[in-house]
Amino acid sequence: MQETWDLSLIFAEESQMWEALEKLKADVKAFVETYAGKLTTAEKIVACLDEQEAFLPTMGNIWSYTGLAVEADYTDNALRERNEKIGDEMTRLYKELAFVDSEILLAPAEELEAAVKLAKGCRVYLENLLAKKAHMLSPETEKVLAALGRSFEVPYEVYNTLKLADIAFDPITVDGKEYPMGYSLYEDDYELEADPAVRRAAFRAFYDTLKKYENTTAAAYNACVTQEKVMSELRGHKDVFDYLLFEQKVTREMYDRQIDVITERLAPHMRRYAKLLQKKHGLAKMTFADLKIAVDPEYDPRVTIKESQRYVHDALSILGADYTDMVDRAYRERWIDFAKNIGKSTGGFCSGIYRQNSFILLNWNDRMSDVFTVAHELGHAGQSMYGDAAQSYYDCDPTMYLVEAPSTMNELLLANYLLETNEDKRFRRWVLSSLISNTYYHNFVTHLREAWYQREVYKIIDAGGSVNADILSDIFRKNLELFWGDAAEIPEGAELTWMRQPHYYMGLYPYTYSAGLTVATQAMLRIRKEGAPAVADWKSFLAAGGSKTPLELAKLAGVDIGTDGPLNATIDYIGSLIDEIIRLTEEIDGIRL
Ligand SMILES: [Zn+2]
């Protein structure tokens, strides 16, 4: 079978893409002539947005066509040049279209309110602009801010340049053998390495190298959060949290609850899991450097791509025939790029083409864990399929708060299916510990510790203070010690984990991972218990896209995130998974906690 994706699903021939670009340019030109300078009435505003909706998907298609080709092979200079050319064209077109939002924001409030009533596909889009209008400054000031827009990105650019271009790691030597060292090598391999000598030597080398760059990184980060504080004041928000949560449509209470409840109630379960790892691996001392190892590293079930289709199809069949049809189409029509080739983007992602199909990039390694990646990314594809069909181009994208719910739902369904269809104890333990060490660790531990840390930073910033490397390290050390208690020692260097995440430059993003997975876990438990009605609710959740607030969306799936019920039930569920791993380890290895 073909292991690469088929981008001709977007344009059968490249020439069609260039033709589409020419037509798009003509459409935009005519559009600007019709509407620029005229968006003062409700009727004009709605007509303008409706007309714009007709060609916006084409912009996405063109950009996906050239951009995805580059993602699959960064070493192909011709593809990169083509993509850069398209990037320039798109930037120009977006600039020409910028009048739409800015004129709507300047329109009289009563016209904007009337437009909301009149609107169909663009109603939520207009409501969002109306909410934003309350925080707008004078047109001159907005112009200045827009002109300075690029410079607001500098902290993140400095961070990324430092991380991707400047930081250099020396190879490490363990027992006379030399090992190469690098940022993603550490995060993808050494952190999970079963040999404690290699793992800990890599830990030391990794953090010792990070340490050399701590002051520059801290300065960039301080600039980022200080800018956010300034913007929150300029735009008249109560505080920096209010400013950052504004676009997410999430209350401070929901945000705090996620961080506080998980920190307090998940910690005891994760400490038991750490103790199990320690016993299973016979470690005299458990440290932060050992937390990501597998319970059973020698056990690594292998799967072919062909077999993966059957696993994913059967596991997701609980969601109905329309869902499994999508799974089969994804394989048959080649939506997925499995191939491992030089120059390919790392990690997995899913990119949707509005009202068509999605494209999924991953690096297939013949491992059962890759099947989880396929199921995960198909969850995003499923969201696009239902959301696109039911929503306008403006409202189809899910909100950040819930963006990982459909994908993690599929991981959970796959795990359940594997547990139901295989009696082998070692396999079952592998499935359960994958859920803990991948799905829940990533969303409920790694990103949640980041969220806890971020909140402390923003408290300082909000009170008018600033941060430096020492302060950030103190916060992060306290953060890790608070969560792991006596179950894992926090060695020197671990406090520099604040240097590792690009998410810190994206506002209050890290905590949302656990929010999406909370909704997915509760909806999954409902589906298992109630069957069809819960599946129907899940599909209406998917179909709602981003047309409602996170609270309303979760309600569609039958989950009330206005209370701490779903979060507590999810933590109990995680605890029950860990109990089962401990029980199986007792049976398999005779190891008792
Ligand atoms: Zn995802």
Coordinates of C-alpha atoms and ligand atoms in Angstrom, one line a residue:
M1 CA 0.0 0.0 0.0
Q2 CA 1.0 3.6 -0.6
E3 CA 2.4 5.1 2.6
T4 CA 2.3 8.8 1.5
W5 CA -0.7 11.0 1.4
D6 CA -2.4 12.1 -1.8
L7 CA -2.5 15.8 -2.0
S8 CA -4.1 15.6 -5.5
L9 CA -7.3 15.3 -3.4
I10 CA -7.0 19.1 -3.0
F11 CA -6.0 19.9 -6.6
A12 CA -5.7 17.1 -9.2
E13 CA -2.9 18.9 -10.9
E14 CA -0.6 21.7 -9.7
S15 CA -1.8 23.9 -12.6
Q16 CA -5.3 23.9 -11.0
M17 CA -3.8 25.4 -7.9
W18 CA -2.3 28.3 -9.8
E19 CA -5.5 28.8 -11.7
A20 CA -7.4 28.8 -8.3
L21 CA -4.9 31.4 -7.1
E22 CA -5.6 33.7 -10.1
K23 CA -9.3 33.4 -9.6
L24 CA -9.0 34.1 -5.9
K25 CA -7.0 37.2 -6.6
A26 CA -9.7 38.5 -8.9
D27 CA -12.4 37.6 -6.4
V28 CA -10.6 39.5 -3.6
K29 CA -10.1 42.5 -5.9
A30 CA -13.8 42.6 -6.8
F31 CA -14.7 42.1 -3.1
V32 CA -12.6 45.0 -1.9
E33 CA -14.1 47.3 -4.5
T34 CA -17.6 46.3 -3.5
Y35 CA -17.2 46.6 0.3
A36 CA -14.1 48.6 1.4
G37 CA -15.1 51.8 3.1
K38 CA -18.8 50.8 3.1
L39 CA -19.3 48.6 6.1
T40 CA -21.5 51.0 8.1
T41 CA -24.9 49.2 8.1
A42 CA -26.0 45.9 9.4
E43 CA -27.1 44.7 5.9
K44 CA -23.7 45.6 4.3
I45 CA -21.8 43.9 7.1
V46 CA -23.7 40.6 6.9
A47 CA -23.6 40.6 3.0
C48 CA -19.8 41.3 3.1
L49 CA -19.1 38.4 5.5
D50 CA -21.3 36.0 3.6
E51 CA -19.6 36.9 0.4
Q52 CA -16.2 36.5 1.9
E53 CA -17.1 33.0 3.1
A54 CA -17.4 31.9 -0.5
F55 CA -13.7 32.3 -1.2
L56 CA -12.0 31.9 2.2
P57 CA -11.9 28.1 1.9
T58 CA -10.0 28.4 -1.4
M59 CA -7.3 30.4 0.5
G60 CA -7.1 27.5 2.9
N61 CA -6.9 24.9 0.1
I62 CA -4.1 26.6 -1.7
W63 CA -2.1 27.1 1.4
S64 CA -2.6 23.5 2.5
Y65 CA -1.6 22.2 -0.9
T66 CA 1.8 23.8 -0.8
G67 CA 2.3 23.8 2.9
L68 CA 1.6 20.1 3.5
A69 CA 3.9 19.2 0.7
V70 CA 6.7 21.0 2.6
E71 CA 5.8 19.3 5.9
A72 CA 6.4 15.9 4.3
D73 CA 9.8 16.9 2.9
Y74 CA 11.7 20.0 4.1
T75 CA 14.7 19.0 2.1
D76 CA 12.9 19.7 -1.3
N77 CA 13.9 23.3 -2.1
A78 CA 11.5 23.5 -5.0
L79 CA 8.6 22.7 -2.7
R80 CA 9.8 25.2 -0.2
E81 CA 10.2 28.0 -2.7
R82 CA 6.7 27.3 -4.0
N83 CA 5.3 27.4 -0.5
E84 CA 7.1 30.7 0.2
K85 CA 5.7 32.2 -2.9
I86 CA 2.2 31.2 -1.9
G87 CA 2.9 32.5 1.6
D88 CA 3.7 35.9 0.2
E89 CA 0.6 35.9 -2.0
M90 CA -1.6 34.9 1.0
T91 CA -0.1 37.6 3.3
R92 CA -0.9 40.1 0.6
L93 CA -4.4 38.9 0.3
Y94 CA -5.0 38.8 4.0
K95 CA -3.7 42.4 4.2
E96 CA -6.2 43.4 1.6
L97 CA -9.0 41.7 3.5
A98 CA -8.0 43.3 6.9
F99 CA -10.5 46.1 6.3
V100 CA -13.4 43.7 7.0
D101 CA -12.7 43.3 10.7
S102 CA -11.4 46.8 11.3
E103 CA -14.4 48.4 9.6
I104 CA -16.9 46.2 11.4
L105 CA -15.3 47.1 14.7
L106 CA -15.7 50.8 13.9
A107 CA -19.3 50.5 12.8
P108 CA -21.9 51.9 15.2
A109 CA -22.7 49.5 18.0
E110 CA -26.5 49.4 17.1
E111 CA -25.6 48.4 13.5
L112 CA -23.4 45.7 14.8
E113 CA -26.1 44.4 17.2
A114 CA -28.6 44.4 14.3
A115 CA -26.1 42.6 12.1
V116 CA -25.8 39.8 14.8
K117 CA -29.6 39.4 14.6
L118 CA -29.6 39.3 10.8
A119 CA -26.6 37.0 10.5
K120 CA -26.7 33.2 9.9
G121 CA -23.3 31.7 9.2
C122 CA -21.4 34.6 10.6
R123 CA -23.4 35.2 13.8
V124 CA -20.8 33.9 16.3
Y125 CA -18.1 35.6 14.4
L126 CA -19.9 38.9 14.7
E127 CA -20.7 38.3 18.4
N128 CA -17.0 37.8 19.0
L129 CA -16.2 41.1 17.3
L130 CA -18.9 42.8 19.3
A131 CA -17.4 41.5 22.5
K132 CA -13.9 42.7 21.3
K133 CA -15.3 46.1 20.5
A134 CA -15.8 46.8 24.2
H135 CA -12.0 46.5 24.6
M136 CA -11.0 48.6 21.6
L137 CA -8.9 51.7 21.8
S138 CA -9.1 54.7 19.5
P139 CA -8.6 54.0 15.8
E140 CA -5.2 55.8 15.8
T141 CA -4.0 53.6 18.7
E142 CA -5.3 50.5 17.1
K143 CA -3.3 51.4 14.0
V144 CA -0.1 51.9 16.0
L145 CA -0.6 48.6 17.7
A146 CA -1.3 46.8 14.4
A147 CA 1.8 48.4 12.9
L148 CA 3.8 47.1 15.9
G149 CA 2.2 43.6 15.7
R150 CA 5.3 41.9 14.5
S151 CA 7.4 43.1 17.4
F152 CA 5.0 41.5 19.8
E153 CA 6.2 38.2 18.4
V154 CA 9.8 38.8 19.2
P155 CA 9.9 37.0 22.6
Y156 CA 8.6 33.8 21.0
E157 CA 11.0 34.2 18.0
V158 CA 14.0 34.6 20.4
Y159 CA 12.9 31.5 22.3
N160 CA 12.6 29.4 19.2
T161 CA 15.8 30.6 17.6
L162 CA 17.6 29.9 20.8
K163 CA 16.1 26.5 21.1
L164 CA 16.3 25.4 17.4
A165 CA 19.4 27.2 16.2
D166 CA 21.7 28.1 19.1
I167 CA 21.5 25.5 21.8
A168 CA 24.1 22.8 21.0
F169 CA 24.5 19.6 22.9
D170 CA 27.8 17.6 23.2
P171 CA 27.5 13.9 22.9
I172 CA 27.4 11.9 26.1
T173 CA 29.6 9.0 27.1
V174 CA 28.3 6.1 29.2
D175 CA 30.5 3.1 30.0
G176 CA 32.9 4.1 27.2
K177 CA 30.2 4.3 24.6
E178 CA 29.3 7.6 23.0
Y179 CA 25.7 8.7 22.4
P180 CA 24.6 11.7 20.3
M181 CA 22.6 14.3 22.2
G182 CA 20.0 16.8 21.0
Y183 CA 16.8 18.5 22.1
S184 CA 14.3 16.2 20.5
L185 CA 16.6 13.2 21.0
Y186 CA 16.3 13.8 24.7
E187 CA 12.6 14.4 24.8
D188 CA 11.7 11.5 22.4
D189 CA 14.2 8.9 23.4
Y190 CA 16.5 9.4 26.4
E191 CA 13.7 10.5 28.7
L192 CA 12.1 7.2 28.1
E193 CA 15.3 5.2 28.0
A194 CA 15.1 2.0 30.1
D195 CA 18.8 1.9 31.0
P196 CA 19.1 4.1 34.1
A197 CA 22.8 4.9 33.5
V198 CA 22.1 6.3 30.0
R199 CA 18.9 7.9 31.0
R200 CA 20.4 9.8 34.0
A201 CA 23.6 10.8 32.1
A202 CA 21.3 12.2 29.4
F203 CA 19.3 14.1 32.0
R204 CA 22.4 15.7 33.4
A205 CA 23.8 16.7 30.0
F206 CA 20.4 18.0 28.8
Y207 CA 19.8 20.2 31.8
D208 CA 23.4 21.3 32.2
T209 CA 23.3 22.6 28.7
L210 CA 19.9 24.3 29.2
K211 CA 21.4 26.1 32.2
K212 CA 23.8 28.0 30.0
Y213 CA 20.9 29.7 28.2
E214 CA 18.6 30.3 31.2
N215 CA 19.1 34.1 31.4
T216 CA 18.3 34.8 27.8
T217 CA 15.3 32.5 27.9
A218 CA 14.0 34.2 31.1
A219 CA 14.5 37.6 29.6
A220 CA 12.5 36.6 26.5
Y221 CA 9.8 35.1 28.6
N222 CA 9.6 38.1 31.0
A223 CA 9.2 40.3 27.9
C224 CA 6.3 38.2 26.7
V225 CA 4.3 38.1 30.0
T226 CA 5.0 41.8 30.6
Q227 CA 3.6 42.7 27.2
E228 CA 0.5 40.7 28.0
K229 CA 0.1 42.6 31.2
V230 CA 0.4 45.9 29.4
M231 CA -2.2 44.8 26.8
S232 CA -4.6 43.7 29.5
E233 CA -4.4 47.1 31.1
L234 CA -4.6 49.0 27.8
R235 CA -7.7 47.1 26.8
G236 CA -9.4 47.6 30.1
H237 CA -9.4 44.0 31.5
K238 CA -9.8 43.4 35.2
D239 CA -6.5 41.6 35.3
V240 CA -4.1 39.6 33.0
F241 CA -6.0 36.4 33.6
D242 CA -9.3 38.0 32.5
Y243 CA -7.5 39.2 29.4
L244 CA -6.0 35.8 28.5
L245 CA -9.2 33.9 29.2
F246 CA -11.4 36.3 27.3
E247 CA -11.1 34.7 23.9
Q248 CA -11.4 31.2 25.4
K249 CA -14.8 32.1 26.9
V250 CA -13.8 30.4 30.1
T251 CA -14.3 31.7 33.6
R252 CA -11.5 32.2 36.1
E253 CA -13.3 29.7 38.3
M254 CA -13.2 27.0 35.6
Y255 CA -9.5 27.7 35.0
D256 CA -8.6 27.6 38.7
R257 CA -10.6 24.5 39.4
Q258 CA -8.8 22.6 36.7
I259 CA -5.4 23.4 38.2
D260 CA -6.3 23.1 41.9
V261 CA -8.3 19.9 41.8
I262 CA -5.8 18.0 39.6
T263 CA -2.8 19.2 41.7
E264 CA -4.5 18.1 44.9
R265 CA -6.4 14.9 43.9
L266 CA -4.3 13.4 41.1
A267 CA -1.0 13.6 43.0
P268 CA -1.7 10.6 45.3
H269 CA -2.4 8.4 42.3
M270 CA 0.6 9.5 40.3
R271 CA 2.8 9.0 43.4
R272 CA 1.6 5.4 43.6
Y273 CA 2.4 5.0 39.9
A274 CA 5.9 6.4 40.5
K275 CA 6.4 4.0 43.3
L276 CA 5.3 1.1 41.0
L277 CA 7.9 2.2 38.4
Q278 CA 10.6 2.3 41.0
K279 CA 9.8 -1.2 42.3
K280 CA 9.4 -2.7 38.8
H281 CA 12.7 -1.2 37.6
G282 CA 14.5 -2.0 40.9
L283 CA 15.7 1.6 41.4
A284 CA 17.2 2.4 44.7
K285 CA 16.1 6.0 44.3
M286 CA 13.2 7.4 42.1
T287 CA 13.9 10.8 40.6
F288 CA 12.2 13.2 38.2
A289 CA 14.5 11.8 35.5
D290 CA 12.8 8.3 35.8
L291 CA 9.1 9.3 35.6
K292 CA 8.6 8.7 31.9
I293 CA 10.0 5.2 31.6
A294 CA 7.6 2.4 30.6
V295 CA 6.3 -0.1 33.1
D296 CA 7.4 -2.9 30.9
P297 CA 10.0 -1.6 28.4
E298 CA 10.8 -5.0 26.8
Y299 CA 7.2 -5.4 25.8
D300 CA 6.5 -3.4 22.7
P301 CA 3.7 -4.9 20.5
R302 CA 4.3 -4.6 16.8
V303 CA 1.7 -3.8 14.2
T304 CA 1.6 -3.2 10.4
I305 CA -0.1 -0.3 8.8
K306 CA -2.6 -2.7 7.2
E307 CA -3.4 -4.2 10.7
S308 CA -3.8 -0.7 12.1
Q309 CA -6.8 0.0 9.9
R310 CA -8.6 -3.0 11.3
Y311 CA -7.8 -2.0 14.9
V312 CA -8.9 1.6 14.4
H313 CA -12.0 0.7 12.4
D314 CA -13.2 -1.9 14.9
A315 CA -12.3 0.3 17.9
L316 CA -14.2 3.3 16.6
S317 CA -17.2 1.3 15.2
I318 CA -19.0 2.1 18.5
L319 CA -19.3 5.6 17.0
G320 CA -21.4 4.3 14.1
A321 CA -21.1 3.4 10.4
D322 CA -20.6 7.0 9.2
Y323 CA -17.6 7.3 11.5
T324 CA -16.0 4.0 10.3
D325 CA -16.7 5.0 6.7
M326 CA -14.5 8.0 7.4
V327 CA -11.8 5.7 8.8
D328 CA -11.9 3.5 5.7
R329 CA -11.8 6.5 3.4
A330 CA -8.8 7.9 5.2
Y331 CA -6.9 4.7 4.4
R332 CA -8.3 4.1 0.9
E333 CA -8.0 7.6 -0.3
R334 CA -4.7 8.2 1.3
W335 CA -5.4 11.0 3.8
I336 CA -2.5 9.7 5.9
D337 CA 1.3 10.2 5.4
F338 CA 2.8 7.2 7.2
A339 CA 6.2 7.3 5.5
K340 CA 9.4 7.9 7.5
N341 CA 11.6 9.9 5.3
I342 CA 14.4 12.4 5.8
G343 CA 13.3 16.0 6.0
K344 CA 9.8 15.1 7.3
S345 CA 8.2 17.1 10.1
T346 CA 8.3 15.3 13.4
G347 CA 5.3 14.5 15.5
G348 CA 1.8 14.0 14.3
F349 CA -0.9 16.5 13.2
C350 CA -4.1 16.6 11.4
S351 CA -5.0 19.4 8.9
G352 CA -8.6 19.7 7.6
I353 CA -9.7 20.9 4.2
Y354 CA -13.1 22.6 4.7
R355 CA -16.0 20.3 3.8
Q356 CA -13.6 17.8 2.1
N357 CA -11.1 15.6 3.9
S358 CA -8.3 15.9 6.4
F359 CA -4.7 15.2 6.0
I360 CA -2.7 13.4 8.8
L361 CA 1.0 13.4 9.1
L362 CA 2.8 10.9 11.3
N363 CA 6.0 8.8 11.4
W364 CA 5.0 5.2 11.4
N365 CA 7.3 2.8 13.3
D366 CA 5.3 -0.4 13.2
R367 CA 4.4 0.0 16.9
M368 CA 1.0 -0.4 18.6
S369 CA 1.6 3.1 20.0
D370 CA 1.5 4.4 16.4
V371 CA -2.1 3.0 16.2
F372 CA -3.0 5.3 19.1
T373 CA -1.5 8.2 17.1
V374 CA -3.7 7.3 14.0
A375 CA -6.8 7.0 16.2
H376 CA -5.9 10.4 17.9
E377 CA -5.5 12.3 14.6
L378 CA -8.6 10.7 13.1
G379 CA -10.4 12.2 16.1
H380 CA -9.5 15.6 14.7
A381 CA -10.5 14.5 11.3
G382 CA -13.9 13.4 12.7
Q383 CA -14.4 16.7 14.4
S384 CA -13.8 18.4 11.0
M385 CA -16.1 16.1 9.2
Y386 CA -19.1 16.8 11.5
G387 CA -18.2 20.4 12.3
D388 CA -17.7 21.4 8.7
A389 CA -20.9 19.8 7.5
A390 CA -23.0 21.6 10.2
Q391 CA -21.2 24.9 10.5
S392 CA -20.2 27.9 8.4
Y393 CA -16.5 28.4 7.6
Y394 CA -16.4 30.9 10.4
D395 CA -17.8 28.6 13.2
C396 CA -16.4 25.2 12.2
D397 CA -13.2 25.2 14.2
P398 CA -13.5 24.0 17.8
T399 CA -12.5 26.3 20.7
M400 CA -9.0 25.8 22.1
Y401 CA -10.4 24.7 25.4
L402 CA -11.9 21.5 23.8
V403 CA -9.7 21.0 20.7
E404 CA -8.2 17.8 22.1
A405 CA -11.4 16.2 23.3
P406 CA -12.3 14.4 20.0
S407 CA -8.8 13.1 19.6
T408 CA -8.3 11.8 23.1
M409 CA -11.8 10.3 23.0
N410 CA -10.5 8.0 20.2
E411 CA -7.4 7.0 22.2
L412 CA -9.7 6.0 25.0
L413 CA -12.0 4.0 22.7
L414 CA -9.0 2.2 21.1
A415 CA -7.7 1.3 24.6
N416 CA -11.1 0.0 25.7
Y417 CA -11.4 -2.1 22.5
L418 CA -7.9 -3.6 23.0
L419 CA -8.7 -4.4 26.6
E420 CA -12.0 -6.1 25.6
T421 CA -10.5 -8.2 22.8
N422 CA -7.3 -9.4 24.4
E423 CA -7.0 -11.5 27.6
D424 CA -3.2 -11.5 27.7
K425 CA -2.1 -9.9 30.9
R426 CA 1.1 -8.4 29.7
F427 CA -0.7 -6.9 26.7
R428 CA -3.5 -5.5 29.0
R429 CA -0.9 -3.9 31.3
W430 CA 0.8 -2.4 28.2
V431 CA -2.5 -0.8 27.1
L432 CA -3.3 0.5 30.5
S433 CA 0.1 1.9 31.1
S434 CA 0.1 3.5 27.7
L435 CA -3.0 5.4 28.8
I436 CA -1.2 6.5 31.9
S437 CA 2.3 7.2 30.6
N438 CA 1.1 8.8 27.3
T439 CA -2.4 10.1 27.3
Y440 CA -2.9 11.1 30.9
Y441 CA 0.7 11.9 31.8
H442 CA 0.9 14.3 28.8
N443 CA -2.4 16.1 29.4
F444 CA -2.9 15.8 33.2
V445 CA 0.7 15.9 34.5
T446 CA 3.2 17.6 32.0
H447 CA 0.9 20.3 30.8
L448 CA -0.9 20.7 34.1
R449 CA 2.4 21.3 36.0
E450 CA 3.1 24.0 33.3
A451 CA -0.3 25.5 34.0
W452 CA 0.3 25.6 37.7
Y453 CA 3.7 27.3 37.1
Q454 CA 2.2 29.8 34.6
R455 CA -0.4 30.9 37.1
E456 CA 2.3 31.7 39.7
V457 CA 4.2 33.7 37.1
Y458 CA 1.1 35.7 36.1
K459 CA 0.3 36.4 39.7
I460 CA 3.7 38.1 40.1
I461 CA 3.3 39.9 36.8
D462 CA -0.2 41.0 37.6
A463 CA 1.0 42.5 40.9
G464 CA 3.4 44.7 38.9
G465 CA 6.5 42.5 39.4
S466 CA 8.8 40.8 36.9
V467 CA 10.5 37.5 36.6
N468 CA 14.1 36.2 36.0
A469 CA 15.7 32.8 35.8
D470 CA 16.1 32.4 39.5
I471 CA 12.5 33.2 40.2
L472 CA 11.2 30.9 37.5
S473 CA 13.4 28.1 38.7
D474 CA 12.2 28.5 42.3
I475 CA 8.6 28.4 41.1
F476 CA 9.1 25.3 39.0
R477 CA 11.0 23.4 41.7
K478 CA 8.2 24.2 44.2
N479 CA 5.7 23.0 41.6
L480 CA 7.4 19.6 41.1
E481 CA 8.0 19.0 44.8
L482 CA 4.4 19.9 45.6
F483 CA 3.1 17.3 43.1
W484 CA 5.5 14.4 43.5
G485 CA 6.1 14.7 47.3
D486 CA 8.3 11.9 48.5
A487 CA 7.6 9.6 45.6
A488 CA 10.2 11.2 43.3
E489 CA 13.3 13.3 44.1
I490 CA 13.7 16.4 42.1
P491 CA 17.4 16.5 41.1
E492 CA 19.2 19.7 40.4
G493 CA 18.4 21.0 36.9
A494 CA 14.8 19.7 36.8
E495 CA 13.6 23.2 37.9
L496 CA 14.8 24.4 34.4
T497 CA 11.8 22.5 32.9
W498 CA 10.3 26.0 32.6
M499 CA 12.6 26.4 29.6
R500 CA 11.2 23.6 27.6
Q501 CA 7.7 24.5 26.4
P502 CA 6.8 26.9 23.5
H503 CA 3.3 26.9 25.0
Y504 CA 4.3 29.6 27.5
Y505 CA 4.3 32.1 24.6
M506 CA 0.7 31.3 23.7
G507 CA -1.1 32.5 26.8
L508 CA -3.1 30.2 29.1
Y509 CA -2.9 27.2 26.8
P510 CA -1.3 24.4 28.8
Y511 CA -4.3 23.9 31.2
T512 CA -6.7 23.3 28.3
Y513 CA -5.2 19.9 27.6
S514 CA -6.6 18.5 30.8
A515 CA -9.9 20.2 30.2
G516 CA -10.4 18.5 26.8
L517 CA -9.4 15.1 28.2
T518 CA -11.8 15.5 31.1
V519 CA -14.7 16.0 28.7
A520 CA -13.5 13.1 26.5
T521 CA -13.1 10.7 29.5
Q522 CA -16.6 11.5 30.9
A523 CA -18.2 11.2 27.4
M524 CA -16.4 7.9 26.8
L525 CA -17.7 6.5 30.1
R526 CA -21.2 7.6 29.1
I527 CA -20.8 6.0 25.7
R528 CA -19.7 2.7 27.3
K529 CA -22.6 2.8 29.8
E530 CA -25.5 4.2 27.8
G531 CA -24.5 3.4 24.1
A532 CA -26.5 5.0 21.4
P533 CA -27.9 8.1 23.1
A534 CA -24.5 9.0 24.4
V535 CA -23.0 8.5 20.9
A536 CA -25.7 10.8 19.4
D537 CA -24.8 13.5 22.0
W538 CA -21.1 13.1 21.2
K539 CA -21.8 13.7 17.5
S540 CA -23.9 16.8 18.3
F541 CA -20.9 18.0 20.3
L542 CA -18.6 17.4 17.3
A543 CA -21.1 19.0 14.9
A544 CA -21.3 22.1 17.0
G545 CA -17.7 23.0 16.1
G546 CA -16.9 26.3 17.7
S547 CA -20.4 27.7 17.6
K548 CA -20.9 27.8 21.3
T549 CA -19.0 28.4 24.6
P550 CA -16.9 25.5 26.0
L551 CA -19.5 25.1 28.8
E552 CA -22.4 24.8 26.3
L553 CA -20.4 22.5 24.1
A554 CA -19.5 20.1 26.9
K555 CA -23.2 20.1 27.9
L556 CA -24.1 18.8 24.4
A557 CA -21.9 15.8 25.2
G558 CA -23.7 15.4 28.5
V559 CA -20.8 16.7 30.6
D560 CA -21.4 19.6 33.0
I561 CA -18.0 21.3 33.4
G562 CA -19.7 24.1 35.5
T563 CA -19.1 21.7 38.5
D564 CA -16.1 19.7 39.7
G565 CA -18.0 16.5 39.2
P566 CA -16.5 15.5 35.8
L567 CA -13.0 16.4 36.9
N568 CA -13.3 14.3 40.1
A569 CA -14.8 11.4 38.2
T570 CA -11.9 11.5 35.7
I571 CA -9.3 11.5 38.4
D572 CA -11.1 8.5 40.0
Y573 CA -10.9 6.8 36.6
I574 CA -7.2 7.5 36.3
G575 CA -6.8 6.0 39.8
S576 CA -8.7 2.9 38.8
L577 CA -6.4 2.4 35.8
I578 CA -3.3 2.7 38.0
D579 CA -4.9 0.2 40.5
E580 CA -5.3 -2.3 37.6
I581 CA -1.7 -1.8 36.5
I582 CA -0.5 -2.5 40.0
R583 CA -2.8 -5.6 40.3
L584 CA -1.5 -6.9 37.0
T585 CA 2.1 -6.3 37.9
E586 CA 1.5 -8.3 41.1
E587 CA 0.2 -11.2 39.0
I588 CA 2.8 -11.0 36.3
D589 CA 5.9 -10.2 38.2
G590 CA 5.0 -11.0 41.8
I591 CA 5.8 -7.4 42.7
R592 CA 3.8 -5.9 45.5
L593 CA 3.6 -2.2 46.3
Ligands
ZN1 ZN -4.2 16.4 18.9

